Short mmCIF file of C-alpha atoms and ligand atoms in Angstrom, two decimals:
data_model
loop_
_atom_site.label_atom_id
_atom_site.label_comp_id
_atom_site.label_asym_id
_atom_site.label_seq_id
_atom_site.Cartn_x
_atom_site.Cartn_y
_atom_site.Cartn_z
CA UNK O 1 -84.38 28.74 17.20
CA UNK O 2 -84.38 26.40 20.19
CA UNK O 3 -81.74 26.97 22.82
CA UNK O 4 -82.23 23.59 24.47
CA UNK O 5 -78.86 22.09 23.46
CA UNK O 6 -76.12 23.47 25.67
CA UNK O 7 -73.14 23.15 23.34
CA UNK O 8 -69.91 25.11 23.50
CA UNK O 9 -69.21 27.25 20.41
CA UNK O 10 -67.68 24.49 18.36
CA UNK O 11 -67.35 25.50 14.74
CA UNK O 12 -68.73 23.32 11.98
CA UNK O 13 -68.27 23.61 8.22
CA UNK O 14 -71.07 22.13 6.13
CA UNK O 15 -69.88 21.33 2.60
CA UNK O 16 -72.63 21.82 0.01
CA UNK O 17 -75.69 24.05 -0.05
CA UNK O 18 -78.35 21.72 -1.47
CA UNK O 19 -81.30 20.62 0.64
CA UNK O 20 -79.19 18.22 2.76
CA UNK O 21 -76.51 20.81 3.55
CA UNK O 22 -79.09 23.53 4.26
CA UNK O 23 -81.20 21.43 6.62
CA UNK O 24 -78.04 20.16 8.35
CA UNK O 25 -76.62 23.67 8.72
CA UNK O 26 -79.89 24.96 10.23
CA UNK O 27 -80.15 22.00 12.61
CA UNK O 28 -76.58 22.63 13.80
CA UNK O 29 -77.30 26.33 14.31
CA UNK O 30 -80.37 25.34 16.32
CA UNK O 31 -78.10 23.26 18.54
CA UNK O 32 -75.81 26.16 19.27
CA UNK O 33 -72.89 25.49 16.90
CA UNK O 34 -71.08 28.14 14.91
CA UNK O 35 -71.78 27.11 11.32
CA UNK O 36 -70.19 27.95 7.96
CA UNK O 37 -71.85 26.68 4.79
CA UNK O 38 -69.35 26.19 1.97
CA UNK O 39 -71.02 26.30 -1.46
CA UNK O 40 -69.60 27.68 -4.70
CA UNK O 41 -72.94 28.65 -6.27
CA UNK O 42 -76.25 30.06 -5.02
CA UNK O 43 -77.73 27.59 -2.48
CA UNK O 44 -80.41 25.53 -4.22
CA UNK O 45 -79.53 27.05 -7.62
CA UNK O 46 -79.79 25.23 -10.96
CA UNK O 47 -76.54 23.32 -10.29
CA UNK O 48 -78.19 21.38 -7.45
CA UNK O 49 -80.49 18.36 -7.65
CA UNK O 50 -82.47 20.22 -4.99
CA UNK O 51 -83.50 22.79 -7.60
CA UNK O 52 -85.25 20.90 -10.36
CA UNK O 53 -86.63 17.76 -8.75
CA UNK O 54 -90.19 16.41 -8.71
CA UNK O 55 -91.14 18.57 -5.68
CA UNK O 56 -92.54 15.61 -3.73
CA UNK O 57 -92.20 15.41 0.03
CA UNK O 58 -93.67 11.92 0.15
CA UNK O 59 -93.49 9.99 3.42
CA UNK O 60 -94.64 6.91 1.50
CA UNK O 61 -91.39 6.69 -0.51
CA UNK O 62 -90.33 3.41 1.09
CA UNK O 63 -89.92 1.46 -2.17
CA UNK O 64 -86.39 1.62 -3.63
CA UNK O 65 -85.61 1.79 -7.35
CA UNK O 66 -83.93 -1.60 -7.66
CA UNK O 67 -86.67 -4.24 -7.51
CA UNK O 68 -86.87 -7.96 -8.35
CA UNK O 69 -86.78 -8.63 -12.09
CA UNK O 70 -85.01 -5.36 -12.95
CA UNK O 71 -81.98 -7.18 -14.36
CA UNK O 72 -84.19 -8.78 -17.02
CA UNK O 73 -85.05 -5.31 -18.30
CA UNK O 74 -81.45 -4.06 -18.61
CA UNK O 75 -80.87 -5.32 -22.22
CA UNK O 76 -84.10 -3.52 -23.22
CA UNK O 77 -82.92 -0.31 -21.49
CA UNK O 78 -79.74 -0.46 -23.54
CA UNK O 79 -81.70 -0.75 -26.78
CA UNK O 80 -84.52 1.76 -26.11
CA UNK O 81 -83.33 5.39 -25.99
CA UNK O 82 -86.84 6.64 -25.14
CA UNK O 83 -87.68 4.53 -22.07
CA UNK O 84 -87.76 5.90 -18.50
CA UNK O 85 -84.37 4.28 -17.69
CA UNK O 86 -81.35 4.41 -20.03
CA UNK O 87 -77.71 3.49 -19.69
CA UNK O 88 -75.07 5.16 -21.84
CA UNK O 89 -73.25 2.11 -23.27
CA UNK O 90 -69.80 3.75 -23.07
CA UNK O 91 -70.37 4.40 -19.34
CA UNK O 92 -71.00 0.74 -18.43
CA UNK O 93 -67.40 -0.34 -17.74
CA UNK O 94 -67.04 2.51 -15.18
CA UNK O 95 -70.27 1.81 -13.36
CA UNK O 96 -70.35 -1.99 -13.64
CA UNK O 97 -69.47 -2.65 -9.95
CA UNK O 98 -72.20 -0.17 -8.92
CA UNK O 99 -74.70 -1.80 -11.31
CA UNK O 100 -73.99 -5.27 -9.93
CA UNK O 101 -74.57 -4.06 -6.36
CA UNK O 102 -77.69 -2.18 -7.50
CA UNK O 103 -79.26 -5.26 -9.09
CA UNK O 104 -78.22 -7.37 -6.06
CA UNK O 105 -79.95 -4.93 -3.68
CA UNK O 106 -83.25 -5.67 -5.47
CA UNK O 107 -82.69 -9.37 -6.05
CA UNK O 108 -85.70 -10.50 -3.94
CA UNK O 109 -88.62 -8.91 -2.14
CA UNK O 110 -87.12 -10.20 1.09
CA UNK O 111 -83.93 -8.22 0.38
CA UNK O 112 -85.97 -5.13 -0.58
CA UNK O 113 -88.02 -5.37 2.62
CA UNK O 114 -84.88 -5.61 4.76
CA UNK O 115 -84.09 -1.92 4.12
CA UNK O 116 -87.63 -0.55 4.40
CA UNK O 117 -87.42 0.26 8.15
CA UNK O 118 -84.25 2.27 7.46
CA UNK O 119 -86.00 4.21 4.68
CA UNK O 120 -89.08 4.74 6.81
CA UNK O 121 -87.03 6.12 9.69
CA UNK O 122 -85.77 8.95 7.46
CA UNK O 123 -89.19 9.62 5.94
CA UNK O 124 -91.41 9.82 9.03
CA UNK O 125 -92.61 13.26 9.99
CA UNK O 126 -91.06 14.97 6.92
CA UNK O 127 -94.28 16.79 6.03
CA UNK O 128 -94.64 18.45 9.42
CA UNK O 129 -90.90 19.31 9.49
CA UNK O 130 -91.30 21.07 6.13
CA UNK O 131 -94.43 22.89 7.21
CA UNK O 132 -92.73 24.08 10.39
CA UNK O 133 -89.56 25.26 8.58
CA UNK O 134 -91.65 26.99 5.91
CA UNK O 135 -93.60 28.88 8.58
CA UNK O 136 -90.39 29.68 10.46
CA UNK O 137 -88.75 31.06 7.30
CA UNK O 138 -91.83 33.03 6.21
CA UNK O 139 -92.38 30.98 3.06
CA UNK O 140 -95.58 29.06 3.77
CA UNK O 141 -96.72 29.98 0.24
CA UNK O 142 -94.12 27.55 -1.15
CA UNK O 143 -95.95 24.57 0.34
CA UNK O 144 -98.09 23.26 -2.51
CA UNK O 145 -100.77 20.61 -2.91
CA UNK O 146 -101.58 17.93 -0.32
CA UNK O 147 -101.05 14.24 -1.06
CA UNK O 148 -99.55 12.52 -4.10
CA UNK O 149 -101.40 10.11 -6.37
CA UNK O 150 -100.17 7.31 -8.66
CA UNK O 151 -102.58 6.93 -11.59
CA UNK O 152 -103.19 3.82 -13.71
CA UNK O 153 -105.01 3.31 -17.00
CA UNK O 154 -106.27 -0.15 -16.11
CA UNK O 155 -106.22 -2.86 -13.47
CA UNK O 156 -103.40 -4.77 -15.17
CA UNK O 157 -101.11 -1.71 -14.86
CA UNK O 158 -102.11 -1.30 -11.20
CA UNK O 159 -101.49 -4.96 -10.46
CA UNK O 160 -97.87 -4.63 -11.57
CA UNK O 161 -97.43 -2.34 -8.53
CA UNK O 162 -99.50 -4.45 -6.15
CA UNK O 163 -96.54 -5.70 -4.12
CA UNK O 164 -95.36 -2.11 -3.54
CA UNK O 165 -98.82 -1.06 -2.35
CA UNK O 166 -99.03 -4.10 -0.05
CA UNK O 167 -95.71 -3.11 1.47
CA UNK O 168 -96.78 0.52 1.95
CA UNK O 169 -99.90 -0.67 3.77
CA UNK O 170 -97.91 -3.16 5.84
CA UNK O 171 -95.58 -0.37 7.01
CA UNK O 172 -98.43 1.92 7.95
CA UNK O 173 -98.40 4.42 5.06
CA UNK O 174 -101.89 5.95 4.73
CA UNK O 175 -102.99 5.24 1.16
CA UNK O 176 -106.39 5.03 -0.47
CA UNK O 177 -107.76 3.84 -3.82
CA UNK O 178 -109.96 6.16 -5.91
CA UNK O 179 -111.97 5.31 -9.02
CA UNK O 180 -114.68 7.02 -11.08
CA UNK O 181 -116.02 10.29 -9.64
CA UNK O 182 -113.80 9.91 -6.56
CA UNK O 183 -110.74 9.91 -8.83
CA UNK O 184 -112.06 13.00 -10.70
CA UNK O 185 -112.39 14.83 -7.39
CA UNK O 186 -108.62 14.65 -6.93
CA UNK O 187 -107.72 14.89 -10.62
CA UNK O 188 -110.51 16.82 -12.38
CA UNK O 189 -108.43 17.54 -15.50
CA UNK O 190 -106.96 14.07 -15.93
CA UNK O 191 -107.98 12.13 -19.08
CA UNK O 192 -110.78 9.59 -18.41
CA UNK O 193 -108.36 6.98 -19.84
CA UNK O 194 -106.91 6.86 -16.32
CA UNK O 195 -109.19 4.65 -14.24
CA UNK O 196 -107.46 4.09 -10.90
CA UNK O 197 -105.71 6.46 -8.51
CA UNK O 198 -103.72 5.40 -5.43
CA UNK O 199 -103.26 8.38 -3.13
CA UNK O 200 -100.70 8.70 -0.38
CA UNK O 201 -101.65 11.27 2.20
CA UNK O 202 -98.63 11.99 4.35
CA UNK O 203 -97.23 13.93 1.41
CA UNK O 204 -97.07 17.46 0.03
CA UNK O 205 -95.37 19.06 -2.92
CA UNK O 206 -93.28 22.22 -2.98
CA UNK O 207 -94.24 25.01 -5.37
CA UNK O 208 -90.59 25.88 -6.04
CA UNK O 209 -87.88 23.67 -4.46
CA UNK O 210 -85.08 26.02 -5.57
CA UNK O 211 -86.78 29.02 -3.96
CA UNK O 212 -87.39 26.91 -0.85
CA UNK O 213 -83.64 26.21 -0.61
CA UNK O 214 -82.83 29.89 -1.18
CA UNK O 215 -85.26 30.74 1.65
CA UNK O 216 -83.52 28.26 3.97
CA UNK O 217 -80.17 29.89 3.11
CA UNK O 218 -81.57 33.33 4.01
CA UNK O 219 -82.91 31.94 7.30
CA UNK O 220 -79.48 30.42 7.99
CA UNK O 221 -77.80 33.79 7.48
CA UNK O 222 -80.43 35.65 9.52
CA UNK O 223 -79.65 33.37 12.44
CA UNK O 224 -75.91 33.97 12.29
CA UNK O 225 -74.74 31.29 9.85
CA UNK O 226 -71.87 32.20 7.53
CA UNK O 227 -72.09 31.51 3.81
CA UNK O 228 -68.69 30.88 2.18
CA UNK O 229 -68.63 31.04 -1.64
CA UNK O 230 -66.03 28.38 -2.34
CA UNK O 231 -65.49 24.78 -3.46
CA UNK O 232 -64.23 22.39 -0.78
CA UNK O 233 -61.15 20.48 -1.88
CA UNK O 234 -60.04 18.46 1.15
CA UNK O 235 -59.26 18.51 4.85
CA UNK O 236 -56.53 19.89 7.07
CA UNK O 237 -55.97 17.02 9.52
CA UNK O 238 -53.42 16.58 12.29
CA UNK O 239 -53.31 13.17 13.97
CA UNK O 240 -56.75 12.54 12.43
CA UNK O 241 -58.27 15.61 14.20
CA UNK O 242 -59.77 18.26 11.94
CA UNK O 243 -58.28 21.75 11.80
CA UNK O 244 -59.95 23.09 8.70
CA UNK O 245 -61.39 22.55 5.24
CA UNK O 246 -59.24 23.40 2.22
CA UNK O 247 -61.16 25.28 -0.45
CA UNK O 248 -60.28 26.98 -3.73
CA UNK O 249 -60.51 30.26 -1.78
CA UNK O 250 -58.25 29.28 1.12
CA UNK O 251 -58.71 27.23 4.28
CA UNK O 252 -61.82 27.54 6.43
CA UNK O 253 -60.85 26.86 10.04
CA UNK O 254 -63.30 24.55 11.84
CA UNK O 255 -63.57 21.82 14.46
CA UNK O 256 -66.03 19.58 12.60
CA UNK O 257 -67.19 19.12 9.01
CA UNK O 258 -70.24 17.63 7.35
CA UNK O 259 -69.93 16.38 3.76
CA UNK O 260 -73.25 17.19 2.06
CA UNK O 261 -72.12 17.99 -1.46
CA UNK O 262 -74.53 15.74 -3.38
CA UNK O 263 -72.78 14.15 -6.37
CA UNK O 264 -69.63 16.11 -5.41
CA UNK O 265 -69.35 14.12 -2.16
CA UNK O 266 -67.48 11.00 -3.31
CA UNK O 267 -64.07 12.69 -3.63
CA UNK O 268 -64.46 14.46 -0.28
CA UNK O 269 -65.52 11.19 1.37
CA UNK O 270 -62.39 9.54 -0.05
CA UNK O 271 -60.30 12.33 1.47
CA UNK O 272 -62.00 11.48 4.78
CA UNK O 273 -61.09 7.79 4.47
CA UNK O 274 -64.20 6.26 2.89
CA UNK O 275 -64.57 4.85 -0.61
CA UNK O 276 -68.27 5.00 -1.33
CA UNK O 277 -69.92 3.80 -4.55
CA UNK O 278 -71.75 6.95 -5.60
CA UNK O 279 -72.89 7.66 -9.15
CA UNK O 280 -75.10 10.20 -10.87
CA UNK O 281 -78.54 8.98 -11.79
CA UNK O 282 -79.24 11.88 -14.09
CA UNK O 283 -82.82 13.12 -14.22
CA UNK O 284 -84.68 15.77 -16.19
CA UNK O 285 -87.53 18.14 -15.79
CA UNK O 286 -89.55 19.98 -18.36
CA UNK O 287 -91.87 22.65 -17.09
CA UNK O 288 -94.85 23.85 -19.13
CA UNK O 289 -94.80 27.52 -18.25
CA UNK O 290 -98.06 29.36 -17.46
CA UNK O 291 -99.98 26.10 -17.72
CA UNK O 292 -103.78 26.51 -17.35
CA UNK O 293 -104.01 23.24 -15.39
CA UNK O 294 -103.65 23.57 -11.62
CA UNK O 295 -103.52 20.19 -9.93
CA UNK O 296 -105.44 19.37 -6.76
CA UNK O 297 -102.84 16.75 -5.86
CA UNK O 298 -99.52 15.81 -7.53
CA UNK O 299 -99.67 12.87 -9.91
CA UNK O 300 -97.44 10.01 -11.09
CA UNK O 301 -98.67 8.18 -14.21
CA UNK O 302 -97.65 4.51 -14.06
CA UNK O 303 -96.79 4.51 -17.77
CA UNK O 304 -94.55 7.62 -17.57
CA UNK O 305 -92.93 7.18 -14.14
CA UNK O 306 -92.60 10.93 -13.65
CA UNK O 307 -93.76 13.35 -10.98
CA UNK O 308 -96.34 15.81 -12.32
CA UNK O 309 -96.71 18.82 -10.05
CA UNK O 310 -98.12 22.33 -10.14
CA UNK O 311 -95.34 24.82 -9.47
CA UNK O 312 -95.14 28.60 -9.35
CA UNK O 313 -93.96 28.57 -12.97
CA UNK O 314 -96.49 26.10 -14.38
CA UNK O 315 -96.74 22.31 -14.63
CA UNK O 316 -93.52 20.43 -13.89
CA UNK O 317 -92.84 16.95 -15.29
CA UNK O 318 -89.80 15.45 -13.56
CA UNK O 319 -88.30 12.00 -13.87
CA UNK O 320 -86.14 9.79 -16.09
CA UNK O 321 -83.09 7.87 -15.01
CA UNK O 322 -80.04 8.21 -17.23
CA UNK O 323 -76.87 6.46 -16.15
CA UNK O 324 -74.32 8.57 -17.97
CA UNK O 325 -71.10 10.36 -17.21
CA UNK O 326 -71.61 13.61 -15.27
CA UNK O 327 -69.43 15.38 -17.79
CA UNK O 328 -71.46 14.42 -20.88
CA UNK O 329 -73.88 16.96 -22.33
CA UNK O 330 -77.56 16.70 -21.36
CA UNK O 331 -79.68 14.73 -23.80
CA UNK O 332 -82.73 17.02 -23.96
CA UNK O 333 -84.74 14.34 -25.75
CA UNK O 334 -85.05 12.81 -22.29
CA UNK O 335 -86.80 15.89 -20.95
CA UNK O 336 -89.11 16.07 -23.96
CA UNK O 337 -90.10 12.37 -23.76
CA UNK O 338 -92.13 13.39 -20.73
CA UNK O 339 -94.34 15.65 -22.87
CA UNK O 340 -95.73 12.55 -24.63
CA UNK O 341 -96.99 11.24 -21.30
CA UNK O 342 -98.37 14.65 -20.35
CA UNK O 343 -100.34 14.78 -23.63
CA UNK O 344 -101.84 11.41 -22.74
CA UNK O 345 -102.81 12.74 -19.31
CA UNK O 346 -104.17 16.12 -20.43
CA UNK O 347 -105.16 15.81 -24.12
CA UNK O 348 -107.28 18.98 -23.85
CA UNK O 349 -104.11 21.11 -23.69
CA UNK O 350 -101.98 19.04 -26.09
CA UNK O 351 -100.95 22.08 -28.12
CA UNK O 352 -99.82 24.00 -25.04
CA UNK O 353 -97.93 20.96 -23.76
CA UNK O 354 -96.13 20.45 -27.06
CA UNK O 355 -95.41 24.07 -27.94
CA UNK O 356 -94.67 25.49 -24.52
CA UNK O 357 -92.97 27.76 -23.62
CA UNK O 358 -90.90 25.27 -21.61
CA UNK O 359 -88.11 25.32 -19.07
CA UNK O 360 -85.79 22.30 -19.28
CA UNK O 361 -83.34 21.17 -16.63
CA UNK O 362 -81.02 18.24 -15.97
CA UNK O 363 -79.65 17.28 -12.54
CA UNK O 364 -77.63 14.58 -10.81
CA UNK O 365 -79.28 12.37 -8.22
CA UNK O 366 -76.44 11.33 -5.90
CA UNK O 367 -77.12 7.59 -5.79
CA UNK O 368 -75.80 4.60 -3.89
CA UNK O 369 -76.49 1.08 -5.17
CA UNK O 370 -78.72 0.11 -2.22
CA UNK O 371 -80.76 3.35 -2.46
CA UNK O 372 -79.92 4.29 1.15
CA UNK O 373 -77.95 7.45 1.93
CA UNK O 374 -74.55 7.58 3.59
CA UNK O 375 -74.83 9.13 7.05
CA UNK O 376 -72.23 8.62 9.73
CA UNK O 377 -68.83 9.42 11.14
CA UNK O 378 -66.02 9.11 8.61
CA UNK O 379 -63.33 6.43 8.91
CA UNK O 380 -60.51 8.98 8.62
CA UNK O 381 -61.48 11.38 11.40
CA UNK O 382 -63.97 11.47 14.27
CA UNK O 383 -64.58 15.12 13.31
CA UNK O 384 -65.86 14.54 9.75
CA UNK O 385 -69.41 13.34 9.08
CA UNK O 386 -71.12 12.11 5.93
CA UNK O 387 -74.60 13.20 4.80
CA UNK O 388 -75.06 12.40 1.11
CA UNK O 389 -76.24 9.77 -1.38
CA UNK O 390 -80.00 10.28 -1.08
CA UNK O 391 -80.74 9.35 -4.71
CA UNK O 392 -84.43 9.80 -5.53
CA UNK O 393 -85.55 10.89 -2.08
CA UNK O 394 -83.21 13.59 -0.80
CA UNK O 395 -85.86 16.27 -0.51
CA UNK O 396 -88.12 14.23 1.74
CA UNK O 397 -85.26 12.71 3.77
CA UNK O 398 -83.47 16.02 4.45
CA UNK O 399 -85.03 16.95 7.84
CA UNK O 400 -84.37 13.56 9.47
CA UNK O 401 -80.90 13.32 7.90
CA UNK O 402 -80.09 16.68 9.45
CA UNK O 403 -81.30 15.56 12.87
CA UNK O 404 -79.32 12.34 12.65
CA UNK O 405 -76.08 13.95 11.52
CA UNK O 406 -76.39 16.72 14.13
CA UNK O 407 -77.11 14.07 16.79
CA UNK O 408 -73.99 12.11 15.79
CA UNK O 409 -71.88 15.24 15.75
CA UNK O 410 -73.04 16.30 19.21
CA UNK O 411 -72.95 12.80 20.74
CA UNK O 412 -76.62 13.17 21.63
CA UNK O 413 -79.09 10.33 22.14
CA UNK O 414 -80.26 9.31 18.65
CA UNK O 415 -83.88 8.80 17.66
CA UNK O 416 -82.75 6.88 14.54
CA UNK O 417 -80.31 3.95 14.44
CA UNK O 418 -77.44 5.12 12.16
CA UNK O 419 -76.15 1.60 11.39
CA UNK O 420 -77.99 1.02 8.04
CA UNK O 421 -76.48 4.22 6.56
CA UNK O 422 -72.89 3.49 7.59
CA UNK O 423 -70.22 4.50 5.03
CA UNK O 424 -68.51 1.22 5.90
CA UNK O 425 -71.38 -1.01 4.73
CA UNK O 426 -69.97 -1.11 1.19
CA UNK O 427 -66.91 -3.03 2.35
CA UNK O 428 -69.13 -6.11 2.31
CA UNK O 429 -71.31 -7.63 -0.39
CA UNK O 430 -74.87 -6.15 -0.50
C1 FAD P 1 -85.53 14.65 -11.88
C2 FAD P 1 -85.42 14.49 -10.37
C3 FAD P 1 -86.58 14.36 -9.62
C4 FAD P 1 -86.51 14.21 -8.22
N1 FAD P 1 -87.65 14.21 -7.49
C5 FAD P 1 -87.60 14.14 -6.13
C6 FAD P 1 -88.78 14.25 -5.35
O1 FAD P 1 -89.88 14.46 -5.88
N2 FAD P 1 -88.67 14.12 -3.99
C7 FAD P 1 -87.46 13.90 -3.38
O2 FAD P 1 -87.43 13.73 -2.16
N3 FAD P 1 -86.31 13.85 -4.10
C8 FAD P 1 -86.36 13.97 -5.45
N4 FAD P 1 -85.20 13.93 -6.20
C9 FAD P 1 -83.92 13.72 -5.51
C10 FAD P 1 -83.45 14.97 -4.78
O3 FAD P 1 -83.57 16.09 -5.63
C11 FAD P 1 -81.99 14.77 -4.35
O4 FAD P 1 -81.85 13.56 -3.64
C12 FAD P 1 -81.55 15.91 -3.42
O5 FAD P 1 -81.83 17.15 -4.02
C13 FAD P 1 -80.06 15.79 -3.12
O6 FAD P 1 -79.73 16.90 -2.30
P1 FAD P 1 -78.22 17.20 -1.93
O7 FAD P 1 -78.23 18.38 -1.05
O8 FAD P 1 -77.57 15.94 -1.47
O9 FAD P 1 -77.51 17.52 -3.33
P2 FAD P 1 -77.65 18.80 -4.28
O10 FAD P 1 -79.00 19.38 -4.22
O11 FAD P 1 -77.16 18.38 -5.62
O12 FAD P 1 -76.67 19.85 -3.63
C14 FAD P 1 -75.29 19.62 -3.56
C15 FAD P 1 -74.60 20.98 -3.51
O13 FAD P 1 -73.23 20.76 -3.20
C16 FAD P 1 -72.46 21.67 -3.94
N5 FAD P 1 -71.10 21.12 -4.07
C17 FAD P 1 -70.68 20.12 -4.88
N6 FAD P 1 -69.38 19.90 -4.69
C18 FAD P 1 -68.97 20.78 -3.73
C19 FAD P 1 -67.73 21.03 -3.09
N7 FAD P 1 -66.63 20.33 -3.41
N8 FAD P 1 -67.67 22.01 -2.15
C20 FAD P 1 -68.79 22.71 -1.79
N9 FAD P 1 -69.99 22.50 -2.37
C21 FAD P 1 -70.08 21.55 -3.33
C22 FAD P 1 -73.19 21.82 -5.27
O14 FAD P 1 -72.87 23.06 -5.89
C23 FAD P 1 -74.64 21.72 -4.83
O15 FAD P 1 -75.20 23.00 -4.65
C24 FAD P 1 -85.24 14.11 -7.60
C25 FAD P 1 -84.07 14.27 -8.35
C26 FAD P 1 -84.15 14.47 -9.73
C27 FAD P 1 -82.90 14.67 -10.52
#
């Protein structure tokens, strides 16, 4: 732990023990604060998006989900229950304002490009941050394969993504095209039906994101952090200065608080004076346990839009976007759809893919309509800070989010401009 930040023993409560809360809590400990992490379940357990995700720490994730032309596909999404993106019809009235902002954020390439520097700022250096934390926590074995590769069956499929690749190159992301034997070198078990691979190098995958989070929680406790098993309910404020966080187990006294509760953050943000459009983009994983295929690099098939990664348990397929109420039951067909794509990728183990054994999981991506997180001081109190809404890229953005939120909290010079992530940006049209 560095002792280079001379800070008095101000106490901070971090609300939520997913990857964002854990990285933030550790960063605050590093800076000399007294930190309590409030989390009702095991940090990084199955309840958290940080548990079951695609495992990618991809510094090339500068392209948001809402892109030009998406709106034309929405009627098709409503009709096709097996596509990579579905909307539960009964949920539409509730999320309509979010959907309108979401489509607007991707209305033109010019609009998409406007936010790329803000995404890039949170992505840069993530791989080395992860490697350093893993070494520091004694869990280097959880760092998996190097690089991630998008694979295409033909040139026409690749050309649909051309604009995204041009943008990655323009913003300095190291990517390379591989065909023929070069492609086989990185994906020896992939079906020869896949002809083109686009590899991004500043990227790694984690062999077990849940275990990684649990390891961070142990590190946090070893260095004096306090884990509080409770659900945060609101704030004890006097003249807008924070005195504590109310929880279902009583009040935790503190001078500052960081809201990092993933999909549980919207209500807490409201209690801190900010109405933020945050919805669950539900996603699924299905893991083929004890899979004989060990990838050299993680893969994303263009037709399946899912991360395919070797994990400690086997081969994980993670993806799907389901806009549905958080309280509705998981639709496990959505996890299983991904097996069809896996069979296309690895026909030699079709039987194993189809018959398993499998582990299935559903989780909530905490998503804002412009695909940028909410990081900043709250409107209700100078002592409460937001750090949530990372959607599809919370794992990779966690280290820089933690640095930014800790910098704001300690009034330090900031390496990243916080303006694009302001909780107040939603007061205006996207
Ligand atoms: C299928 C899928 C694939 C993905 N793939 C990737 C990927 O490859 N790379 C990547 O970067 N990102 C990926 N993501 C996104 C990433 O997983 C999330 O953005 C990230 O995990 C969000 O972290 P978080 O800490 O904000 O939330 P979470 O991990 O959900 O943690 C929030 C925690 O807050 C707790 N909590 C909730 N309410 C309260 C409360 N009131 N008080 C106290 N605690 C509370 C919860 O119990 C939970 O533990 C994927 C997501 C999904 C679903």
